Coordinates of C-alpha atoms in Angstrom, one line a residue:
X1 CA 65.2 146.7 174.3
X2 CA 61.7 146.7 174.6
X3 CA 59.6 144.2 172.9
X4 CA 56.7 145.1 170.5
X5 CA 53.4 143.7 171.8
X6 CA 52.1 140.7 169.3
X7 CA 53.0 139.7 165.7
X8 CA 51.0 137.3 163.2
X9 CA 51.9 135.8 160.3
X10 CA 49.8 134.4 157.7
X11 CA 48.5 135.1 154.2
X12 CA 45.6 137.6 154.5
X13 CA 42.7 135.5 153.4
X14 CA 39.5 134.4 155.5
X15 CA 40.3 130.8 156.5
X16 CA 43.4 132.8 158.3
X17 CA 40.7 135.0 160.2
X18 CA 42.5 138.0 161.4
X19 CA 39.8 140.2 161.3
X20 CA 39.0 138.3 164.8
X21 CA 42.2 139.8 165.7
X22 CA 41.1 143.0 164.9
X23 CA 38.3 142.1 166.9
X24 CA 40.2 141.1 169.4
X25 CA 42.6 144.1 169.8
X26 CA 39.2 146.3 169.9
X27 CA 37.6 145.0 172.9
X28 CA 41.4 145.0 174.3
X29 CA 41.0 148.5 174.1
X30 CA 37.6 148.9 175.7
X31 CA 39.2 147.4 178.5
X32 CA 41.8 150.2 178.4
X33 CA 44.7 147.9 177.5
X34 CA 46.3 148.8 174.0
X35 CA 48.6 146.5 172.3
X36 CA 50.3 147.0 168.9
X37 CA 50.0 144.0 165.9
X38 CA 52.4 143.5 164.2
X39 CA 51.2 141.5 160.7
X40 CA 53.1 140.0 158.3
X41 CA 51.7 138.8 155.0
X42 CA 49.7 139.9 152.3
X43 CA 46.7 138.3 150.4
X44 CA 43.1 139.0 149.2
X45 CA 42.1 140.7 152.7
X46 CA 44.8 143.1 152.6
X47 CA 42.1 146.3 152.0
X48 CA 39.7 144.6 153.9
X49 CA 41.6 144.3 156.9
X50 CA 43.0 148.4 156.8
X51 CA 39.4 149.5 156.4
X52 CA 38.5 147.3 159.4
X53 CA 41.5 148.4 161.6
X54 CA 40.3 151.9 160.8
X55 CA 36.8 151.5 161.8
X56 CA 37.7 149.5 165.0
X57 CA 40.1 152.7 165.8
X58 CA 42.8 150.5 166.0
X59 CA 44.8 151.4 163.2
X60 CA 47.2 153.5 164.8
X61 CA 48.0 150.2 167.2
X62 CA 48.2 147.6 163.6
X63 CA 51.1 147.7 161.3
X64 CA 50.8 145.8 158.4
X65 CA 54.6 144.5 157.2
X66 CA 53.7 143.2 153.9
X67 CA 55.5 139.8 152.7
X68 CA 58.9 139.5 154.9
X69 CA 60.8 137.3 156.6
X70 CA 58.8 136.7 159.8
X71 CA 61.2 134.1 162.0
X72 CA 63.3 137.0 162.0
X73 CA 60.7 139.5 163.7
X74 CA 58.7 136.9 166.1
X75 CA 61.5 137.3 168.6
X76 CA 61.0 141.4 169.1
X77 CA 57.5 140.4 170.3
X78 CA 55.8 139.5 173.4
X79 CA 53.4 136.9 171.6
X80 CA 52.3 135.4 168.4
X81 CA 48.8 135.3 167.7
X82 CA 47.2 133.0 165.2
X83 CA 43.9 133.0 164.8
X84 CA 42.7 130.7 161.9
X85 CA 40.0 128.3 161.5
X86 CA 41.1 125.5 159.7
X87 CA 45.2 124.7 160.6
X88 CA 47.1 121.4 160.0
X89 CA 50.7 122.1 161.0
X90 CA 51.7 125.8 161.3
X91 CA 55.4 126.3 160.7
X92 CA 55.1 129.7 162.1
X93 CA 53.7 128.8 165.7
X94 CA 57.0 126.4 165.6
X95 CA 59.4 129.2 164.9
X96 CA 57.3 131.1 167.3
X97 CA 58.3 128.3 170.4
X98 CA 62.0 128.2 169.2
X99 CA 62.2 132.1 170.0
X100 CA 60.7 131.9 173.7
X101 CA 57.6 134.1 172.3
X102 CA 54.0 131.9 173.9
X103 CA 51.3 131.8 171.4
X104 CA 47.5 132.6 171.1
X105 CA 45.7 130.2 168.9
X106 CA 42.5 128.2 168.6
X107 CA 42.5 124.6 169.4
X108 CA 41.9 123.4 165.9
X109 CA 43.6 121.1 163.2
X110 CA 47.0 120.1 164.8
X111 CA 47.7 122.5 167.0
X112 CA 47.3 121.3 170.3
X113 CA 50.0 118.9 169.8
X114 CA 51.9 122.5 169.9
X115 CA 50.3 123.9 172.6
X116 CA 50.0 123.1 176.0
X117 CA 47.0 125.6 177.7
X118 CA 49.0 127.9 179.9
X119 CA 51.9 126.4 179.9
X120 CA 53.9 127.9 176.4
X121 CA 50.4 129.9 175.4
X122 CA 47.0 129.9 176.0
X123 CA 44.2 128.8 173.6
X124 CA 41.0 130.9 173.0
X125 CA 37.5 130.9 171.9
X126 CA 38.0 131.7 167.7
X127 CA 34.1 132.9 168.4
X128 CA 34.2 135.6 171.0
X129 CA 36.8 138.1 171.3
X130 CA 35.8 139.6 174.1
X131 CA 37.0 136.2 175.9
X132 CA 40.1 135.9 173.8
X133 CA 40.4 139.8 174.9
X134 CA 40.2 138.7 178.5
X135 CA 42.8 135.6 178.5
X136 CA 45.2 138.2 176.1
X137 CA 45.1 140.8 178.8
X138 CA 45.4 138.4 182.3
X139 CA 48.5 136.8 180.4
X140 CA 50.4 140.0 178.9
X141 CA 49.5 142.3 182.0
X142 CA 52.0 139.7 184.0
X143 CA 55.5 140.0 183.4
X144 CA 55.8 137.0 185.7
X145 CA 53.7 134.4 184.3
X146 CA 54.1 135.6 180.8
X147 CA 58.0 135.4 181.7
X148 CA 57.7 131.8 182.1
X149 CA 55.2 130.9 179.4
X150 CA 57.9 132.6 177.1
X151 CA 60.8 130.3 178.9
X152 CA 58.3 127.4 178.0
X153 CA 57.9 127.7 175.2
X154 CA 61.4 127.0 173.9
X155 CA 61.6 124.3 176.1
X156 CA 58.3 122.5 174.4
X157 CA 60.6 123.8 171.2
X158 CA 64.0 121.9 172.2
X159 CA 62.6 118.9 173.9
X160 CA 60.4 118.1 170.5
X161 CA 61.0 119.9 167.6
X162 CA 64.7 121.0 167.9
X163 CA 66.7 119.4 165.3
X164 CA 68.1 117.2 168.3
X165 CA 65.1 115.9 169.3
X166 CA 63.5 115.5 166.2
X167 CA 66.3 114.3 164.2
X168 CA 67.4 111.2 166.8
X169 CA 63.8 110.4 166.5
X170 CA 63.6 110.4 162.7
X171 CA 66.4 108.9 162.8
X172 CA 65.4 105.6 164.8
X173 CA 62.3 105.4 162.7
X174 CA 64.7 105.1 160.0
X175 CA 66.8 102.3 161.4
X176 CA 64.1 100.6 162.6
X177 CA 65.4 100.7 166.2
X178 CA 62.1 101.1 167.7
X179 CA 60.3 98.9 165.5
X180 CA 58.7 100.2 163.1
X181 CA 60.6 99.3 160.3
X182 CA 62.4 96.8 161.8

């Protein structure tokens, strides 16, 4: 089956920014390479973000899913982009490794103990779409390299935040076996 192109998932609200994925997916399409969004959520920017689609003449390529259940739909994608500006722990960029689907994101709050830079996705500039545009494009335009960042990503998933790895971890913590409470 072919894949879509690239899902988000967030509530649709500024801090989220997903109008720089709009953004985004326009100077994708000055470059001649048109992707399809997928986005899942809803929130205050709902309207906002439709009018926006429309004026970038993107909204044929955006499909806006409403509230579902996203961990579902992440694997029927190439990549996961997330794009917002203030991020502690993202659940969904997790879910998002444990399907083999790399992820776009900025380097901010916690999320570069995620993501490894090119190896299961790529950060870029949350300030210049035209960059973020370029790294998109070099990374989905080959099958080879974005073939193996996919493959990477569930192993960054299974070697640290399977419930294997995590929970023998958690689990000597709570023992004390490696000292901590010991």
């Amino acid at each position: 089956a072919t894949k879509a192109d690239l899902i988000t998932i967030g509530t649709l609200e500024r801090r989220k920014n997903q109008a720089f994925l709009m953004d985004v997916l326009g100077a994708c399409k000055r470059r001649g390479a048109i992707y399809t969004l997928s986005i899942v959520g809803d929130g205050p920017d709902l309207d906002k973000l439709k009018a926006l689609a429309i004026s970038k003449g993107i909204a044929e390529q955006v499909h806006f899913l409403g509230r579902v259940p996203a961990a579902s739909l992440i694997r029927g994608h190439k990549a996961l982009l997330h794009a917002a500006l203030i991020e502690n722990m993202p659940i969904a960029l997790i879910e998002s490794l444990a399907c083999g689907v790399p992820v776009f994101s900025g380097a901010v709050g916690g999320i570069p103990e995620l993501i490894k830079d090119g190896l299961n996705g790529r950060f870029w500039p949350l300030d210049d779409p035209d960059r973020a545009a370029e790294i998109l494009i070099k990374v989905l335009e080959d099958p080879k390299g974005l073939s193996e960042m996919a493959g990477n990503a569930y192993s960054v998933y299974r070697d640290a935040y399977s419930l294997d790895a995590c929970g023998h971890r958690w689990m000597s913590v709570v023992m004390g076996s490696d000292g901590v409470c010991a």
